Amino acid sequence: QVQLVESGGGLVQAGGSLRLSCAVSGRTFSRYAMGWFRQAPGKEREFVATIYWSGATSYADSVKGRFTTSRDSAQNAVFLQMNRLKPEDTAVYYCAAAGRPYSTDYEFWGQGTQVTVSS
């Protein structure tokens, strides 16, 4: 059974930093992609970042150079380090796990954690 639990959200001023964590069970990082998505009020959920089974990463253009995703197999966790935050980064952030090995079709989702960036 796959379970994802995010933490680390909060209120931060523009220009500040936050680090989100996602505690993962039921997935082996060497075979499954893990992703981060976000949803702002009144908007659709959008892709933020992926860390592939190989350890390679991919980012949305809007966060490239500011956000970094990583993973720790010993902790069974993935992370999203967010620097130089902007008010437009305000959203609920979700951790996601792929449903099949070597795929980026995300089928499992955490409950989300709120990130609010004040101007």
Phi, psi and omega in degrees: 000134182265129175227137181230129181228113180273155174204167175105356178290172179165193180255130181217152177281154176305137183093348181276187184227153171217153175236117177269144176238152176225110176281127189241135169229147177088010179221139175257117188299331182288352181238342187236139173283148174237141183229163173237135178227165176215155177221119177269158180304130178077005181238162176283158176294138182230152179291140176244307185199154175228142166241118185282170179301331180282345187099350175294156182232159178216145185225152169293149181301327185291341182242354183302133181088348179245326183252147176222128175255146181211174179216158178224107183293326180296324179270351186054052184216152171241156187226154173228106176272122184243116180245163178048051183295147180239157177305327180288354173277353179300124183182170166272128182257134183240140170266144182221150178236141179292151181277336182228154177299145174056040180223155173246025171277101185279126183239345183238138187226146172278183183276346179094154176222135186279132172240124179236124180247118181267148182270000000 
